[in-house]
Amino acid sequence: MSDPMTTPGADTAGLPVAAGRDRPAAAGASAHPELADGARSPLSRPFRWLSIGMFSLVFLAAFENMAVTTIMPLVARDLDGVALFALAFAVPLAAGVIGMVLAGNWTDRAGPLPSLVTSAVLFVVGLLIAGTAPNMIVFIVGRFVHGIAGAAVIVPLYVIVARVYPEALRARVFAGFAAAWVIPSIVGPAIAGVVAEALSWHWVFLGVIGLMLPAAAMMLPPILRVRDLVQGDPGVRWSLARAGWAVLTAAAALGVSLSKELGEPWRWLVAVACVAVVVVAVRPLLPPGTLRGERGLPATVLLRLIVAGAFFGSEIYLPYLFIERYEFSPSLAGAVLTGAGVSWAAASWLQGRMGDRVSNTQAVQVGAGLLAVSLGVVLAVAAFTLSPWIAFVAWTFAGAAMGFMYPRFSVAVLKLSPKSAQGFNSAALSIGESLGAAVALAVTALVASALAVGAFTAEFAVTVVIAVVAVVLAPRVGPRGEASARS
């Protein structure tokens, strides 16, 4: 892997100094296209330490995600909060909508650095609250705080990728983000299970704090070196209205989760009303035409929302299924997440290597189809009490499906976004992910509480339906004429 030649005016890290914020830039273009031919990898010298820093942050977020999914059944039992199991997952996802809107607005106005640092600090605070929680309510408050921060941190990272890296490397950077999930996927569930069994689940959260601080310290210097490339635009106004819509959206999404606690017919009336509020409130937070699935950028954001709902709505129930029905230990139950994490990273690497030989639309179509089939097999395992190892294999393919299409959502959105809207559109993409997962979790819990069917069957049936919707809408990711233009 060769390093690019250091350009005149570069700083000591090999990163070029920006010619000024007023210098015109093409929509979605890198701030320094002169590096596009020389830099063959995100780990080439101009980008090496910045990439390592970002990958480290994603690594820790991945570890926390995998660990929490594994130990949540223990947390719910210990804090007498089994009834709030789904809510404990839905709260950080809904809170993430607020975090991403604020981070998107702040990033467009001031650049990614202020929102990135603030998000990292809040993430630690949230972990501290959750890790010392004496009851389920306090635990959920901690999940709310680090849910806001964990989602908000993604927006500045996406903007850094758009501003600093040449377009040819962006798919590989996002593949690197996926690869940062590999080790947490392999060892995270097992470590979380062992720590919870040997010490306490509290130390799973507190231990992540101990890893977060040195990672943040390592990441800050390379971020500071590129601050001239990622300046914001003070002309972008603070949007209090957008923040208000975000709060309303998050509250309505949580209302869907809480509606299952009501009796008939109120649970359905409240749920429908909350979903209607979500649809109305989220519109200003997304690109125009998103909820109609208009081709191009709007459909891309919508598809990410849908596939996130299908995948993450299934993921939280798999360890629970193995612990409750098959009497697996927490560490063994968490191992089911390992296969999907590894296959996600491998498929993400593959699509990055394939580049333009596979269009964004084709990648999403392949991924959506494979995801629907995989979730169908998981549903069959739950419905007919088949071998749990069949679910493990199916979930591994589900991870591959997500890895093959997920980076293409990010690449497509950044390519279609003008510089002044990169923060907003990156936030919209992540808002869709969080909102899709939060609503899917709420709906699965609501349907499961209302239907007298086998345990976990209703939950997985809902996510299969969501995945089928993704298959139907996947061709709309590409603008009209994409296929003919490529031929």
Coordinates of C-alpha atoms in Angstrom, one line a residue:
M1 CA 0.0 0.0 0.0
S2 CA 1.7 3.1 -1.2
D3 CA 1.4 6.5 0.6
P4 CA 0.5 9.6 -1.3
M5 CA 3.1 12.2 -1.9
T6 CA 3.1 15.0 0.6
T7 CA 1.6 18.0 -1.1
P8 CA 2.9 21.6 -0.7
G9 CA 1.4 23.3 2.2
A10 CA 0.6 20.1 4.0
D11 CA 0.8 20.0 7.8
T12 CA 3.1 17.7 9.7
A13 CA 0.6 14.9 9.5
G14 CA 0.5 15.0 5.8
L15 CA -3.0 16.4 5.8
P16 CA -3.4 19.5 3.5
V17 CA -4.3 22.8 4.9
A18 CA -7.5 24.2 3.6
A19 CA -7.3 27.2 1.3
G20 CA -10.1 28.9 3.2
R21 CA -13.8 28.2 4.0
D22 CA -14.9 30.4 1.1
R23 CA -13.2 28.2 -1.4
P24 CA -15.9 26.7 -3.6
A25 CA -16.5 23.0 -3.4
A26 CA -18.6 20.7 -5.5
A27 CA -21.5 19.1 -3.8
G28 CA -20.3 16.1 -1.9
A29 CA -16.7 16.6 -3.1
S30 CA -13.7 16.1 -0.9
A31 CA -12.0 19.3 0.3
H32 CA -8.8 18.1 -1.3
P33 CA -9.4 16.2 -4.5
E34 CA -5.7 16.3 -5.3
L35 CA -5.3 13.4 -2.9
A36 CA -7.8 11.2 -4.7
D37 CA -5.2 9.6 -7.0
G38 CA -2.5 9.1 -4.4
A39 CA -4.4 7.8 -1.4
R40 CA -5.4 4.2 -2.0
S41 CA -6.7 3.4 1.4
P42 CA -8.2 5.2 4.5
L43 CA -4.9 4.1 6.2
S44 CA -2.7 5.9 3.7
R45 CA -0.5 8.4 5.4
P46 CA -2.6 11.5 5.0
F47 CA -5.6 9.8 6.6
R48 CA -4.0 7.2 8.8
W49 CA -4.4 8.5 12.3
L50 CA -7.7 10.2 11.6
S51 CA -9.1 6.9 10.3
I52 CA -7.7 5.0 13.3
G53 CA -9.3 7.5 15.7
M54 CA -12.7 7.2 14.0
F55 CA -12.5 3.5 13.8
S56 CA -11.7 3.3 17.5
L57 CA -14.7 5.4 18.4
V58 CA -16.9 3.1 16.3
F59 CA -15.3 0.1 17.9
L60 CA -16.3 1.2 21.4
A61 CA -19.8 2.1 20.3
A62 CA -20.0 -1.4 18.8
F63 CA -18.7 -3.1 21.9
E64 CA -21.3 -1.3 24.1
N65 CA -24.1 -2.2 21.7
M66 CA -23.2 -5.9 21.6
A67 CA -22.6 -6.0 25.3
V68 CA -25.9 -4.4 26.2
T69 CA -27.9 -6.7 23.9
T70 CA -26.3 -9.7 25.5
I71 CA -26.8 -8.7 29.2
M72 CA -30.2 -7.0 29.0
P73 CA -32.2 -10.1 30.1
L74 CA -30.1 -10.1 33.3
V75 CA -30.6 -6.4 33.8
A76 CA -34.3 -6.7 33.4
R77 CA -34.5 -9.5 35.9
D78 CA -32.2 -7.9 38.5
L79 CA -34.0 -4.6 38.4
D80 CA -37.4 -6.2 38.2
G81 CA -38.0 -4.6 34.9
V82 CA -39.0 -7.4 32.5
A83 CA -42.1 -5.5 31.5
L84 CA -39.8 -2.6 30.4
F85 CA -37.4 -4.8 28.4
A86 CA -38.4 -3.5 24.9
L87 CA -38.7 0.1 26.3
A88 CA -35.1 -0.1 27.5
F89 CA -34.0 -0.6 23.9
A90 CA -36.5 1.8 22.4
V91 CA -35.6 4.7 24.7
P92 CA -32.0 5.2 23.4
L93 CA -33.2 4.8 19.8
A94 CA -35.8 7.4 20.2
A95 CA -33.5 9.7 22.1
G96 CA -31.1 9.3 19.3
V97 CA -33.5 11.2 17.0
I98 CA -33.1 14.2 19.3
G99 CA -29.3 13.8 19.4
M100 CA -28.9 13.5 15.7
V101 CA -31.1 16.6 14.9
L102 CA -29.1 18.7 17.3
A103 CA -25.8 17.4 16.1
G104 CA -26.8 17.9 12.5
N105 CA -27.7 21.5 13.0
W106 CA -24.7 22.2 15.2
T107 CA -22.3 20.5 12.7
D108 CA -23.6 22.4 9.7
R109 CA -23.1 25.6 11.7
A110 CA -19.9 25.0 13.7
G111 CA -18.3 22.1 12.0
P112 CA -18.1 18.5 13.5
L113 CA -15.6 19.1 16.3
P114 CA -17.8 20.7 19.0
S115 CA -20.6 18.3 18.6
L116 CA -18.2 15.3 18.5
V117 CA -16.5 16.3 21.8
T118 CA -19.8 17.1 23.5
S119 CA -21.3 13.8 22.4
A120 CA -18.4 11.8 23.7
V121 CA -18.7 13.4 27.1
L122 CA -22.4 12.8 27.3
F123 CA -21.9 9.2 26.3
V124 CA -19.7 8.6 29.3
V125 CA -22.2 10.3 31.6
G126 CA -25.0 8.1 30.3
L127 CA -22.9 5.0 30.8
L128 CA -22.2 6.1 34.4
I129 CA -25.9 6.5 35.1
A130 CA -26.8 3.2 33.6
G131 CA -23.9 1.4 35.3
T132 CA -24.9 2.5 38.8
A133 CA -28.7 2.4 38.4
P134 CA -30.5 1.0 41.4
N135 CA -33.7 0.4 39.5
M136 CA -35.1 0.1 36.0
I137 CA -36.3 3.7 35.8
V138 CA -32.8 5.2 36.6
F139 CA -31.3 2.6 34.2
I140 CA -33.6 3.8 31.4
V141 CA -32.6 7.5 32.2
G142 CA -29.0 6.5 31.6
R143 CA -30.0 4.8 28.4
F144 CA -31.7 8.0 27.3
V145 CA -28.6 10.1 28.0
H146 CA -26.1 7.8 26.2
G147 CA -28.7 7.2 23.5
I148 CA -28.7 10.9 22.6
A149 CA -24.9 11.0 22.7
G150 CA -24.2 7.7 20.9
A151 CA -26.4 8.7 18.0
A152 CA -25.2 12.3 17.9
V153 CA -21.6 11.2 17.5
I154 CA -22.3 9.6 14.1
V155 CA -23.3 12.8 12.4
P156 CA -19.9 14.6 12.8
L157 CA -18.1 11.4 11.8
Y158 CA -20.1 11.3 8.5
V159 CA -19.4 14.9 7.8
I160 CA -15.7 14.4 8.5
V161 CA -15.7 11.6 5.9
A162 CA -17.5 13.9 3.4
R163 CA -15.2 16.8 3.9
V164 CA -11.8 15.2 4.3
Y165 CA -11.8 11.9 2.3
P166 CA -11.9 11.8 -1.5
E167 CA -15.1 10.2 -2.9
A168 CA -13.2 7.2 -4.1
L169 CA -12.3 6.3 -0.5
R170 CA -15.6 6.9 1.2
A171 CA -17.1 3.5 0.6
R172 CA -13.9 2.0 2.1
V173 CA -14.1 4.3 5.1
F174 CA -17.7 3.1 5.8
A175 CA -16.5 -0.4 5.2
G176 CA -13.9 0.3 7.9
F177 CA -16.6 1.4 10.2
A178 CA -18.2 -2.0 9.7
A179 CA -14.9 -3.7 10.2
A180 CA -14.6 -2.0 13.5
W181 CA -17.6 -4.1 14.6
V182 CA -15.7 -7.4 14.0
I183 CA -13.8 -7.8 17.2
P184 CA -16.7 -6.5 19.4
S185 CA -18.9 -9.0 17.5
I186 CA -16.5 -11.9 18.2
V187 CA -15.6 -11.2 21.8
G188 CA -18.0 -8.5 23.0
P189 CA -21.0 -10.8 23.8
A190 CA -18.8 -13.4 25.4
I191 CA -16.9 -10.8 27.5
A192 CA -20.1 -9.1 28.5
G193 CA -21.6 -12.5 29.6
V194 CA -18.5 -13.5 31.5
V195 CA -18.3 -10.1 33.3
A196 CA -22.0 -10.2 34.2
E197 CA -21.7 -13.8 35.5
A198 CA -18.4 -13.3 37.4
L199 CA -18.9 -9.8 38.7
S200 CA -22.1 -7.9 37.8
W201 CA -23.8 -6.5 34.8
H202 CA -23.0 -3.0 36.2
W203 CA -19.3 -3.5 35.3
V204 CA -20.2 -4.0 31.7
F205 CA -21.2 -0.3 31.5
L206 CA -18.5 1.0 33.8
G207 CA -15.8 -0.9 31.9
V208 CA -16.7 0.7 28.6
I209 CA -16.1 4.1 30.3
G210 CA -12.5 3.0 31.1
L211 CA -12.0 2.2 27.5
M212 CA -13.7 5.3 26.2
L213 CA -11.4 7.9 27.8
P214 CA -8.1 6.8 26.3
A215 CA -9.8 6.3 22.9
A216 CA -11.1 9.8 22.9
A217 CA -7.7 11.1 23.9
M218 CA -6.1 9.3 21.0
M219 CA -8.7 10.6 18.6
L220 CA -8.6 14.3 19.4
P221 CA -5.1 15.2 18.0
P222 CA -5.8 14.0 14.4
I223 CA -9.3 15.6 14.5
L224 CA -7.6 18.9 15.4
R225 CA -5.2 18.6 12.6
V226 CA -8.1 18.7 10.0
R227 CA -10.2 21.3 11.7
D228 CA -9.5 23.8 8.9
L229 CA -11.0 21.4 6.4
V230 CA -14.2 20.9 8.4
Q231 CA -15.2 24.4 9.3
G232 CA -18.9 25.0 9.6
D233 CA -21.0 27.8 8.1
P234 CA -22.0 30.4 10.8
G235 CA -24.8 31.5 8.3
V236 CA -26.7 28.3 9.1
R237 CA -29.3 29.2 11.7
W238 CA -30.2 27.3 14.8
S239 CA -33.4 25.5 14.2
L240 CA -35.4 25.4 17.4
A241 CA -38.4 24.2 15.4
R242 CA -36.5 21.2 14.1
A243 CA -35.4 20.4 17.6
G244 CA -39.0 20.6 18.8
W245 CA -40.1 18.2 16.0
A246 CA -37.4 15.8 17.1
V247 CA -38.6 15.8 20.7
L248 CA -42.2 15.3 19.6
T249 CA -41.1 12.4 17.3
A250 CA -39.1 10.7 20.1
A251 CA -42.0 11.1 22.5
A252 CA -44.5 9.7 20.1
A253 CA -42.2 6.7 19.3
L254 CA -41.9 6.0 23.0
G255 CA -45.7 6.3 23.2
V256 CA -46.0 3.4 20.9
S257 CA -43.8 1.3 23.2
L258 CA -45.8 2.3 26.3
S259 CA -49.2 1.7 24.7
K260 CA -48.9 -2.1 25.2
E261 CA -49.4 -1.5 28.9
L262 CA -52.9 -0.3 28.3
G263 CA -56.0 -2.4 28.1
E264 CA -58.2 -3.1 25.1
P265 CA -59.0 -1.1 23.0
W266 CA -56.9 1.8 24.3
R267 CA -53.6 0.2 23.4
W268 CA -54.4 0.1 19.8
L269 CA -56.0 3.6 19.7
V270 CA -53.0 5.1 21.5
A271 CA -50.5 3.2 19.3
V272 CA -52.2 4.4 16.1
A273 CA -52.4 7.9 17.3
C274 CA -48.7 7.9 18.3
V275 CA -47.6 6.5 14.9
A276 CA -49.6 9.2 13.2
V277 CA -47.8 11.8 15.3
V278 CA -44.5 10.2 14.4
V279 CA -45.3 10.5 10.7
V280 CA -46.3 14.1 11.0
A281 CA -43.4 15.2 13.3
V282 CA -40.6 13.4 11.5
R283 CA -41.3 15.1 8.1
P284 CA -39.3 18.3 8.8
L285 CA -36.4 16.1 9.9
L286 CA -36.1 14.2 6.7
P287 CA -35.5 15.2 3.0
P288 CA -38.7 16.1 1.2
G289 CA -40.4 13.1 -0.3
T290 CA -38.9 10.6 2.1
L291 CA -42.1 9.2 3.4
R292 CA -43.5 8.9 -0.1
G293 CA -40.4 7.0 -1.1
E294 CA -39.4 9.3 -4.0
R295 CA -36.5 8.0 -6.0
G296 CA -33.0 8.9 -5.1
L297 CA -32.1 10.6 -1.8
P298 CA -35.6 10.3 -0.2
A299 CA -36.0 6.6 -1.0
T300 CA -32.4 6.0 0.3
V301 CA -33.2 7.5 3.7
L302 CA -36.5 5.6 3.8
L303 CA -35.0 2.2 2.9
R304 CA -32.4 2.6 5.7
L305 CA -35.2 3.3 8.1
I306 CA -37.0 0.1 7.0
V307 CA -34.1 -2.3 7.0
A308 CA -32.9 -1.0 10.4
G309 CA -36.4 -1.7 11.8
A310 CA -36.3 -5.3 10.4
F311 CA -32.8 -6.1 11.5
F312 CA -32.5 -4.4 14.9
G313 CA -36.1 -5.2 15.7
S314 CA -35.0 -8.9 15.5
E315 CA -31.6 -8.6 17.0
I316 CA -32.7 -7.8 20.6
Y317 CA -34.8 -10.9 20.8
L318 CA -32.3 -13.5 19.7
P319 CA -30.3 -13.7 22.9
Y320 CA -33.5 -13.5 24.9
L321 CA -34.9 -16.5 22.8
F322 CA -31.8 -18.6 23.5
I323 CA -31.7 -17.8 27.2
E324 CA -35.4 -18.4 27.8
R325 CA -36.3 -21.3 25.5
Y326 CA -33.0 -23.1 25.1
E327 CA -31.5 -22.3 28.5
F328 CA -28.2 -20.9 27.1
S329 CA -25.9 -19.0 29.4
P330 CA -25.7 -15.3 28.7
S331 CA -22.2 -15.7 27.1
L332 CA -23.3 -18.5 24.8
A333 CA -26.5 -16.7 23.9
G334 CA -24.5 -13.6 23.0
A335 CA -22.4 -15.7 20.6
V336 CA -25.3 -15.7 18.1
L337 CA -24.5 -12.0 17.5
T338 CA -20.9 -12.9 16.6
G339 CA -21.6 -14.5 13.3
A340 CA -23.7 -11.5 12.1
G341 CA -21.0 -9.1 13.2
V342 CA -18.3 -10.9 11.3
S343 CA -20.4 -11.4 8.2
W344 CA -21.5 -7.8 8.2
A345 CA -17.9 -6.6 8.2
A346 CA -16.9 -9.2 5.5
A347 CA -19.8 -8.2 3.2
S348 CA -19.1 -4.5 3.8
W349 CA -15.5 -5.1 2.8
L350 CA -16.6 -7.0 -0.3
Q351 CA -18.9 -4.2 -1.5
G352 CA -16.2 -1.7 -1.0
R353 CA -13.8 -3.7 -3.2
M354 CA -16.5 -4.0 -5.9
G355 CA -16.9 -0.3 -6.1
D356 CA -18.8 0.9 -9.2
R357 CA -19.2 -2.6 -10.6
V358 CA -22.2 -2.9 -8.3
S359 CA -24.5 0.2 -8.2
N360 CA -26.0 1.4 -4.9
T361 CA -29.4 0.2 -6.1
Q362 CA -28.2 -3.3 -6.9
A363 CA -26.4 -3.5 -3.5
V364 CA -29.6 -2.6 -1.7
Q365 CA -31.7 -5.0 -3.7
V366 CA -29.4 -7.9 -3.0
G367 CA -29.1 -7.0 0.7
A368 CA -32.9 -6.5 1.2
G369 CA -33.7 -9.8 -0.4
L370 CA -31.2 -11.8 1.6
L371 CA -32.3 -10.1 4.8
A372 CA -36.0 -11.0 4.2
V373 CA -35.1 -14.7 3.6
S374 CA -32.8 -14.8 6.6
L375 CA -35.4 -13.3 9.0
G376 CA -37.9 -15.8 7.5
V377 CA -35.7 -18.7 8.7
V378 CA -35.3 -17.1 12.2
L379 CA -39.1 -16.9 12.3
A380 CA -39.4 -20.6 11.5
V381 CA -37.0 -21.4 14.3
A382 CA -39.1 -19.5 16.8
A383 CA -42.4 -20.8 15.5
F384 CA -41.5 -24.5 15.3
T385 CA -38.8 -24.7 18.0
L386 CA -36.1 -25.8 15.5
S387 CA -32.5 -26.1 16.4
P388 CA -31.0 -22.8 17.6
W389 CA -28.0 -23.3 15.4
I390 CA -30.3 -22.8 12.3
A391 CA -31.1 -19.4 13.7
F392 CA -27.4 -18.7 14.2
V393 CA -26.7 -19.5 10.5
A394 CA -29.6 -17.5 9.3
W395 CA -28.6 -14.5 11.5
T396 CA -25.1 -14.7 10.0
F397 CA -26.6 -14.3 6.6
A398 CA -28.7 -11.4 7.9
G399 CA -25.5 -9.7 9.0
A400 CA -24.0 -10.2 5.5
A401 CA -27.1 -8.7 4.0
M402 CA -26.8 -5.6 6.1
G403 CA -23.1 -5.3 5.5
F404 CA -23.5 -5.4 1.7
M405 CA -26.1 -2.7 1.5
Y406 CA -25.5 -0.4 4.6
P407 CA -22.4 1.4 3.4
R408 CA -24.1 2.2 0.1
F409 CA -26.8 4.2 1.9
S410 CA -24.1 6.5 3.3
V411 CA -22.2 6.8 0.1
A412 CA -25.4 7.6 -1.9
V413 CA -26.6 10.3 0.6
L414 CA -23.2 12.0 0.8
K415 CA -22.9 12.0 -3.0
L416 CA -26.3 13.6 -3.4
S417 CA -25.9 16.2 -0.7
P418 CA -24.7 19.8 -1.2
K419 CA -22.0 20.8 1.3
S420 CA -24.3 23.0 3.4
A421 CA -26.7 20.1 3.9
Q422 CA -24.3 17.3 4.7
G423 CA -25.0 17.5 8.4
F424 CA -28.8 17.6 7.9
N425 CA -28.8 14.7 5.4
S426 CA -26.4 12.6 7.5
A427 CA -28.5 13.2 10.5
A428 CA -31.6 12.3 8.5
L429 CA -30.0 9.0 7.5
S430 CA -29.3 8.1 11.1
I431 CA -32.6 9.4 12.3
G432 CA -34.2 7.0 10.0
E433 CA -32.2 4.2 11.4
S434 CA -33.0 5.0 15.0
L435 CA -36.6 5.7 14.3
G436 CA -37.1 2.6 12.3
A437 CA -35.6 0.4 15.0
A438 CA -37.5 2.2 17.8
V439 CA -40.9 1.9 16.1
A440 CA -40.2 -1.7 15.1
L441 CA -39.4 -2.6 18.7
A442 CA -42.6 -0.9 19.9
V443 CA -44.7 -2.6 17.3
T444 CA -43.2 -6.0 18.0
A445 CA -43.9 -5.6 21.7
L446 CA -47.4 -4.4 21.1
V447 CA -48.3 -7.2 18.7
A448 CA -46.7 -9.9 21.0
S449 CA -48.7 -8.6 24.0
A450 CA -51.9 -8.8 22.1
L451 CA -51.6 -12.1 20.2
A452 CA -51.8 -15.5 21.9
V453 CA -49.1 -17.1 19.9
G454 CA -45.8 -18.8 20.8
A455 CA -43.2 -16.8 22.5
F456 CA -41.1 -14.7 20.1
T457 CA -43.1 -15.8 17.1
A458 CA -45.1 -12.6 16.9
E459 CA -42.0 -10.5 17.3
F460 CA -40.1 -12.1 14.4
A461 CA -43.2 -12.2 12.2
V462 CA -43.5 -8.4 12.4
T463 CA -39.8 -7.9 11.4
V464 CA -40.2 -10.3 8.5
V465 CA -43.1 -8.2 7.2
I466 CA -41.0 -5.1 7.5
A467 CA -38.2 -6.8 5.6
V468 CA -40.6 -7.7 2.7
V469 CA -41.5 -4.0 2.4
A470 CA -37.8 -3.2 2.0
V471 CA -37.6 -5.7 -0.9
V472 CA -40.5 -4.0 -2.6
L473 CA -39.1 -0.5 -2.3
A474 CA -35.4 -1.3 -2.8
P475 CA -35.4 -0.5 -6.6
R476 CA -36.3 3.1 -5.8
V477 CA -32.9 3.9 -4.2
G478 CA -31.4 4.7 -7.6
P479 CA -32.6 7.7 -9.7
R480 CA -34.4 7.0 -12.9
G481 CA -32.1 5.9 -15.7
E482 CA -29.3 4.6 -13.4
A483 CA -29.1 1.2 -15.0
S484 CA -29.1 2.5 -18.5
A485 CA -26.5 5.2 -17.6
R486 CA -24.2 2.5 -16.3
S487 CA -24.6 0.2 -19.4

